[in-house]
């Protein structure tokens, strides 16, 4: 195991769709190595057409180009399931410093009763083609996530269909993020550094800026790979593996260039219990993580970073789930804190 990595591995996942179990296991083995050593990897052979990514990018440009009052008509604080427009300064990580960005969050367009502040109908802008193009991309990347879930199941030593029963209506989110042109951008260590709360993330971005933290405490560039996606481990896969797979901390370096980023946060159904799998728990390595509920963890972490939810907590209108984990409870930052103690 070597987490002092200097680059991000590339994995062709086409074999996960093969009828040959050996080919599927071979890809899963590559995923396992990348998950243990880096926590990040690129994927090619994913099947998502480039035209779909271009349409998503055009939809984002159209929305973020609207006047601020128009965007605020679909402000995320007006939604039932944490969907809609996220203005600059709404989302703040544990550093307390504001990133220069705006976003639009989309979840599963769920027609059942709203659930836990993370599952329900989306709040869509009145913008021609936006819902259709963003919704089409969401469906395609959600299908890719199901393929990757099979690969992760094998990488975790589980049956290939281990996650299938846990993916009926997951509160998986797609974010459209806009980093505007900023000629005065000055980078600062640690701003925006975080782990992702879900199982794993599927990222497409238009320009460099993403950095990941290696085991030596160095920030390593993770630029876009033409035609590929970047995948990173989230808190829940780290929990399932009892820390063998790392939710690598990452951030976006402050750059002057305009940049768009489209992370899809793949997760399990709201009520899914997540705890270390027996195969990763031994006498020498006891369970290091408490049992968490997928949707509750997602909501608790979100509620600690978004302004409108912090206000509701302060007013007593929202209560964090019992046993909610603090921010920076996963990844290298959490391990560094533990070592200091």
Short mmCIF file of C-alpha atoms in Angstrom, two decimals:
data_model
loop_
_atom_site.label_atom_id
_atom_site.label_comp_id
_atom_site.label_asym_id
_atom_site.label_seq_id
_atom_site.Cartn_x
_atom_site.Cartn_y
_atom_site.Cartn_z
CA UNK A 1 0.00 0.00 0.00
CA UNK A 2 1.48 3.33 -1.10
CA UNK A 3 -0.55 6.47 -0.53
CA UNK A 4 2.33 8.84 -1.31
CA UNK A 5 1.12 8.83 -4.93
CA UNK A 6 2.25 11.40 -7.49
CA UNK A 7 -0.33 10.74 -10.22
CA UNK A 8 -3.85 9.36 -10.70
CA UNK A 9 -4.24 5.90 -12.31
CA UNK A 10 -6.37 5.34 -15.43
CA UNK A 11 -8.72 2.34 -15.63
CA UNK A 12 -10.61 1.18 -18.73
CA UNK A 13 -13.88 -0.13 -17.25
CA UNK A 14 -15.30 -1.52 -20.49
CA UNK A 15 -14.66 -5.02 -19.11
CA UNK A 16 -17.29 -4.50 -16.38
CA UNK A 17 -19.90 -4.97 -19.11
CA UNK A 18 -18.33 -8.18 -20.38
CA UNK A 19 -20.05 -11.57 -20.20
CA UNK A 20 -16.69 -12.98 -19.06
CA UNK A 21 -16.48 -13.00 -15.24
CA UNK A 22 -12.70 -12.99 -15.46
CA UNK A 23 -12.67 -9.68 -17.33
CA UNK A 24 -15.04 -8.13 -14.81
CA UNK A 25 -12.89 -9.31 -11.90
CA UNK A 26 -9.76 -7.96 -13.61
CA UNK A 27 -11.26 -4.46 -13.77
CA UNK A 28 -12.43 -4.77 -10.16
CA UNK A 29 -8.88 -5.65 -9.13
CA UNK A 30 -7.62 -2.43 -10.71
CA UNK A 31 -10.34 -0.52 -8.86
CA UNK A 32 -9.30 -2.15 -5.58
CA UNK A 33 -5.64 -1.14 -6.01
CA UNK A 34 -6.57 2.45 -6.91
CA UNK A 35 -9.05 2.67 -4.02
CA UNK A 36 -6.46 1.44 -1.50
CA UNK A 37 -3.48 3.43 -2.74
CA UNK A 38 -4.98 6.68 -4.06
CA UNK A 39 -8.73 6.97 -3.50
CA UNK A 40 -8.98 8.52 -6.97
CA UNK A 41 -8.82 7.10 -10.50
CA UNK A 42 -9.79 8.04 -14.05
CA UNK A 43 -12.14 5.84 -16.07
CA UNK A 44 -12.36 5.35 -19.82
CA UNK A 45 -14.58 2.94 -21.73
CA UNK A 46 -17.59 4.23 -19.77
CA UNK A 47 -20.13 4.54 -22.60
CA UNK A 48 -21.41 8.05 -21.84
CA UNK A 49 -21.50 9.90 -25.20
CA UNK A 50 -19.49 13.09 -25.54
CA UNK A 51 -22.55 14.82 -27.01
CA UNK A 52 -24.36 14.41 -23.71
CA UNK A 53 -21.52 16.12 -21.84
CA UNK A 54 -21.50 18.99 -24.34
CA UNK A 55 -25.27 19.46 -23.90
CA UNK A 56 -24.84 19.51 -20.12
CA UNK A 57 -22.10 22.12 -20.40
CA UNK A 58 -24.27 24.29 -22.67
CA UNK A 59 -27.19 24.00 -20.22
CA UNK A 60 -24.94 25.13 -17.36
CA UNK A 61 -23.63 28.08 -19.36
CA UNK A 62 -27.19 29.12 -20.18
CA UNK A 63 -28.35 28.97 -16.57
CA UNK A 64 -25.36 30.65 -14.93
CA UNK A 65 -25.52 33.39 -17.55
CA UNK A 66 -28.95 34.47 -16.26
CA UNK A 67 -29.30 37.61 -14.10
CA UNK A 68 -28.92 36.95 -10.37
CA UNK A 69 -32.60 37.65 -9.54
CA UNK A 70 -33.68 35.08 -12.14
CA UNK A 71 -31.35 32.44 -10.69
CA UNK A 72 -32.61 33.18 -7.18
CA UNK A 73 -36.14 32.26 -8.29
CA UNK A 74 -34.94 28.66 -7.91
CA UNK A 75 -32.82 29.24 -4.79
CA UNK A 76 -32.03 25.93 -3.10
CA UNK A 77 -33.57 27.11 0.17
CA UNK A 78 -36.99 27.08 -1.55
CA UNK A 79 -36.85 23.38 -2.43
CA UNK A 80 -38.07 20.29 -0.58
CA UNK A 81 -35.12 18.08 -1.42
CA UNK A 82 -32.01 20.28 -1.50
CA UNK A 83 -32.22 21.07 -5.19
CA UNK A 84 -31.82 24.37 -7.00
CA UNK A 85 -29.47 27.33 -7.22
CA UNK A 86 -26.57 27.70 -4.76
CA UNK A 87 -25.26 31.30 -4.77
CA UNK A 88 -21.69 32.16 -3.85
CA UNK A 89 -21.17 31.93 -0.09
CA UNK A 90 -24.10 29.59 0.55
CA UNK A 91 -21.88 26.52 0.95
CA UNK A 92 -18.95 26.82 3.37
CA UNK A 93 -16.70 23.97 4.50
CA UNK A 94 -15.06 23.64 7.90
CA UNK A 95 -12.33 26.19 7.09
CA UNK A 96 -15.04 28.85 7.28
CA UNK A 97 -13.70 30.54 4.14
CA UNK A 98 -15.85 31.17 1.08
CA UNK A 99 -15.00 29.60 -2.27
CA UNK A 100 -15.58 31.68 -5.40
CA UNK A 101 -18.25 29.52 -7.06
CA UNK A 102 -21.96 29.11 -7.71
CA UNK A 103 -23.84 25.87 -8.35
CA UNK A 104 -27.09 24.23 -9.32
CA UNK A 105 -27.95 20.96 -7.52
CA UNK A 106 -30.13 18.24 -9.00
CA UNK A 107 -31.28 15.09 -7.24
CA UNK A 108 -33.38 12.11 -8.21
CA UNK A 109 -36.64 13.63 -9.52
CA UNK A 110 -38.60 11.62 -6.98
CA UNK A 111 -42.40 11.65 -7.15
CA UNK A 112 -42.95 10.00 -3.77
CA UNK A 113 -43.28 11.87 -0.47
CA UNK A 114 -40.22 14.06 0.32
CA UNK A 115 -37.69 12.27 2.50
CA UNK A 116 -35.23 13.69 4.99
CA UNK A 117 -34.61 16.90 3.09
CA UNK A 118 -32.69 15.02 0.37
CA UNK A 119 -35.31 13.13 -1.66
CA UNK A 120 -38.25 14.70 -3.49
CA UNK A 121 -39.17 16.67 -6.63
CA UNK A 122 -36.48 18.85 -8.13
CA UNK A 123 -36.73 22.60 -8.37
CA UNK A 124 -36.19 23.39 -12.07
CA UNK A 125 -35.63 26.81 -13.70
CA UNK A 126 -37.91 28.02 -16.47
CA UNK A 127 -35.20 27.73 -19.10
CA UNK A 128 -35.83 26.01 -22.43
CA UNK A 129 -34.12 22.64 -22.74
CA UNK A 130 -32.48 22.80 -19.30
CA UNK A 131 -34.52 20.11 -17.59
CA UNK A 132 -34.35 17.78 -20.61
CA UNK A 133 -30.59 18.07 -21.13
CA UNK A 134 -29.63 17.93 -17.46
CA UNK A 135 -32.11 15.11 -16.82
CA UNK A 136 -30.74 13.09 -19.75
CA UNK A 137 -27.19 13.42 -18.45
CA UNK A 138 -28.34 12.48 -14.93
CA UNK A 139 -29.88 9.26 -16.28
CA UNK A 140 -26.74 8.33 -18.22
CA UNK A 141 -24.32 8.96 -15.38
CA UNK A 142 -26.67 7.16 -12.98
CA UNK A 143 -26.44 4.09 -15.25
CA UNK A 144 -22.64 4.43 -15.19
CA UNK A 145 -22.80 4.54 -11.40
CA UNK A 146 -24.67 1.21 -11.34
CA UNK A 147 -21.90 -0.32 -13.46
CA UNK A 148 -19.26 1.04 -11.09
CA UNK A 149 -21.20 -0.21 -8.07
CA UNK A 150 -20.78 -3.74 -9.46
CA UNK A 151 -17.05 -3.16 -9.80
CA UNK A 152 -16.81 -1.78 -6.26
CA UNK A 153 -18.77 -4.75 -4.92
CA UNK A 154 -16.17 -7.12 -6.35
CA UNK A 155 -13.33 -4.88 -5.15
CA UNK A 156 -14.79 -5.11 -1.64
CA UNK A 157 -14.88 -8.92 -1.84
CA UNK A 158 -18.67 -9.03 -2.12
CA UNK A 159 -21.02 -10.63 -4.67
CA UNK A 160 -21.28 -8.53 -7.81
CA UNK A 161 -24.92 -7.64 -7.08
CA UNK A 162 -24.20 -6.59 -3.48
CA UNK A 163 -25.42 -3.00 -4.01
CA UNK A 164 -28.34 -3.75 -6.36
CA UNK A 165 -31.02 -4.06 -3.66
CA UNK A 166 -29.78 -0.78 -2.18
CA UNK A 167 -30.24 1.31 -5.35
CA UNK A 168 -34.01 1.54 -5.82
CA UNK A 169 -34.35 5.32 -5.20
CA UNK A 170 -31.01 6.69 -3.98
CA UNK A 171 -30.73 10.43 -3.16
CA UNK A 172 -27.81 10.74 -5.58
CA UNK A 173 -27.00 14.33 -6.54
CA UNK A 174 -25.61 15.94 -9.67
CA UNK A 175 -24.00 19.36 -9.21
CA UNK A 176 -23.46 21.90 -11.95
CA UNK A 177 -20.70 24.15 -10.59
CA UNK A 178 -19.47 27.41 -12.11
CA UNK A 179 -16.15 28.96 -11.12
CA UNK A 180 -16.24 32.40 -12.76
CA UNK A 181 -13.30 34.19 -14.35
CA UNK A 182 -11.35 35.78 -11.51
CA UNK A 183 -8.22 37.74 -12.52
CA UNK A 184 -7.43 38.42 -8.86
CA UNK A 185 -7.53 34.76 -7.78
CA UNK A 186 -4.97 33.98 -5.08
CA UNK A 187 -4.62 30.38 -3.95
CA UNK A 188 -4.58 29.50 -0.25
CA UNK A 189 -3.75 26.15 1.29
CA UNK A 190 -6.72 24.10 2.41
CA UNK A 191 -9.56 26.31 1.20
CA UNK A 192 -12.44 24.08 0.19
CA UNK A 193 -10.66 20.87 1.18
CA UNK A 194 -13.13 18.08 1.93
CA UNK A 195 -14.15 14.48 1.36
CA UNK A 196 -17.35 13.51 -0.43
CA UNK A 197 -20.11 12.14 1.76
CA UNK A 198 -21.50 9.40 -0.48
CA UNK A 199 -20.10 6.12 -1.85
CA UNK A 200 -18.14 7.57 -4.77
CA UNK A 201 -18.17 10.53 -7.14
CA UNK A 202 -18.17 10.60 -10.95
CA UNK A 203 -16.66 13.89 -12.11
CA UNK A 204 -16.50 15.68 -15.44
CA UNK A 205 -14.88 19.13 -15.53
CA UNK A 206 -13.85 21.56 -18.25
CA UNK A 207 -10.50 22.80 -16.95
CA UNK A 208 -7.70 21.99 -14.48
CA UNK A 209 -7.89 23.07 -10.86
CA UNK A 210 -8.77 19.91 -8.94
CA UNK A 211 -6.11 18.74 -6.48
CA UNK A 212 -6.02 15.64 -4.27
CA UNK A 213 -4.11 15.17 -1.03
CA UNK A 214 -1.63 12.30 -0.91
CA UNK A 215 -0.40 10.49 2.18
CA UNK A 216 2.61 12.78 2.45
CA UNK A 217 0.37 15.82 2.76
CA UNK A 218 1.10 17.07 -0.78
CA UNK A 219 -1.51 18.42 -3.18
CA UNK A 220 -1.41 16.49 -6.48
CA UNK A 221 -2.97 17.86 -9.68
CA UNK A 222 -5.89 15.88 -11.14
CA UNK A 223 -6.58 17.60 -14.48
CA UNK A 224 -9.42 16.48 -16.78
CA UNK A 225 -8.71 13.43 -18.93
CA UNK A 226 -10.10 13.96 -22.45
CA UNK A 227 -13.07 11.63 -22.90
CA UNK A 228 -12.77 10.26 -19.36
CA UNK A 229 -14.24 10.76 -15.92
CA UNK A 230 -12.47 11.00 -12.59
CA UNK A 231 -13.78 8.81 -9.78
CA UNK A 232 -13.11 9.32 -6.10
CA UNK A 233 -13.95 7.31 -3.01
CA UNK A 234 -16.50 8.80 -0.60
CA UNK A 235 -17.13 8.44 3.12
CA UNK A 236 -19.42 5.41 2.77
CA UNK A 237 -17.00 3.23 0.79
CA UNK A 238 -14.29 4.20 3.29
CA UNK A 239 -16.64 3.03 6.05
CA UNK A 240 -17.55 -0.25 4.32
CA UNK A 241 -13.84 -1.04 3.85
CA UNK A 242 -13.03 -0.07 7.45
CA UNK A 243 -10.57 2.49 6.12
CA UNK A 244 -8.80 0.20 3.66
CA UNK A 245 -10.21 2.31 0.81
CA UNK A 246 -9.57 5.99 1.50
CA UNK A 247 -11.94 8.92 0.94
CA UNK A 248 -9.13 11.14 -0.27
CA UNK A 249 -9.42 14.80 0.67
CA UNK A 250 -9.51 17.14 -2.31
CA UNK A 251 -10.01 20.78 -3.19
CA UNK A 252 -10.16 23.13 -6.16
CA UNK A 253 -7.08 25.30 -6.51
CA UNK A 254 -7.95 28.94 -7.06
CA UNK A 255 -7.32 29.76 -10.72
CA UNK A 256 -8.21 32.84 -12.77
CA UNK A 257 -9.76 30.88 -15.68
CA UNK A 258 -13.49 30.24 -15.89
CA UNK A 259 -14.24 26.61 -15.06
CA UNK A 260 -17.26 24.29 -15.00
CA UNK A 261 -17.39 21.13 -12.93
CA UNK A 262 -20.07 18.41 -12.88
CA UNK A 263 -19.76 15.92 -10.00
CA UNK A 264 -22.33 13.13 -9.65
CA UNK A 265 -22.41 11.78 -6.09
CA UNK A 266 -23.36 8.10 -6.25
CA UNK A 267 -24.97 6.77 -3.11
CA UNK A 268 -27.30 4.07 -1.78
CA UNK A 269 -30.96 4.25 -0.78
CA UNK A 270 -31.81 6.60 2.07
CA UNK A 271 -32.30 3.90 4.73
CA UNK A 272 -29.22 1.84 3.83
CA UNK A 273 -27.16 0.95 6.90
CA UNK A 274 -23.43 1.43 6.28
CA UNK A 275 -20.81 -0.11 8.56
CA UNK A 276 -17.49 -1.94 8.16
CA UNK A 277 -17.88 -5.22 6.29
CA UNK A 278 -16.85 -8.33 8.26
CA UNK A 279 -14.06 -9.14 5.83
CA UNK A 280 -12.29 -5.90 6.75
CA UNK A 281 -12.61 -6.30 10.54
CA UNK A 282 -10.02 -8.37 12.42
CA UNK A 283 -8.59 -8.60 15.91
CA UNK A 284 -5.67 -6.46 14.74
CA UNK A 285 -7.93 -4.03 12.90
CA UNK A 286 -11.21 -3.63 14.83
CA UNK A 287 -14.09 -1.63 13.38
CA UNK A 288 -12.95 2.00 13.18
CA UNK A 289 -16.24 3.53 12.04
CA UNK A 290 -19.69 3.71 13.63
CA UNK A 291 -22.76 2.41 11.84
CA UNK A 292 -24.34 5.20 9.80
CA UNK A 293 -27.53 5.49 7.77
CA UNK A 294 -26.83 6.58 4.21
CA UNK A 295 -29.41 9.35 3.84
CA UNK A 296 -28.96 10.60 7.39
CA UNK A 297 -25.21 10.94 6.91
CA UNK A 298 -25.68 12.75 3.61
CA UNK A 299 -28.17 15.17 5.18
CA UNK A 300 -26.10 15.77 8.32
CA UNK A 301 -22.96 16.62 6.37
CA UNK A 302 -24.91 18.83 3.97
CA UNK A 303 -26.68 20.62 6.82
CA UNK A 304 -23.33 21.55 8.35
CA UNK A 305 -22.11 23.29 5.18
CA UNK A 306 -25.16 25.08 3.70
CA UNK A 307 -26.27 28.43 5.08
CA UNK A 308 -30.01 27.94 4.72
CA UNK A 309 -29.85 24.64 6.64
CA UNK A 310 -27.59 26.08 9.35
CA UNK A 311 -30.22 28.79 9.91
CA UNK A 312 -32.95 26.16 10.25
CA UNK A 313 -30.84 24.23 12.75
CA UNK A 314 -30.24 27.40 14.77
CA UNK A 315 -33.97 28.15 14.75
CA UNK A 316 -34.83 24.63 15.87
CA UNK A 317 -36.70 23.86 12.65
CA UNK A 318 -34.16 21.18 11.69
CA UNK A 319 -32.43 18.70 14.00
CA UNK A 320 -29.33 16.79 12.99
CA UNK A 321 -29.75 12.99 13.07
CA UNK A 322 -28.55 11.26 16.23
CA UNK A 323 -24.88 10.34 15.96
CA UNK A 324 -24.22 12.79 13.10
CA UNK A 325 -20.54 12.88 12.20
CA UNK A 326 -18.67 16.18 12.31
CA UNK A 327 -17.12 17.56 9.14
CA UNK A 328 -13.65 16.19 8.35
CA UNK A 329 -14.45 12.86 10.03
CA UNK A 330 -13.09 10.94 7.04
CA UNK A 331 -10.04 11.01 4.76
CA UNK A 332 -6.51 12.17 5.53
CA UNK A 333 -7.62 15.26 7.42
CA UNK A 334 -9.45 13.09 9.96
CA UNK A 335 -6.43 10.79 10.28
CA UNK A 336 -4.13 13.77 10.81
CA UNK A 337 -6.37 15.03 13.60
CA UNK A 338 -6.34 11.58 15.19
CA UNK A 339 -2.55 11.41 15.01
CA UNK A 340 -2.24 14.84 16.65
CA UNK A 341 -4.43 13.72 19.53
#
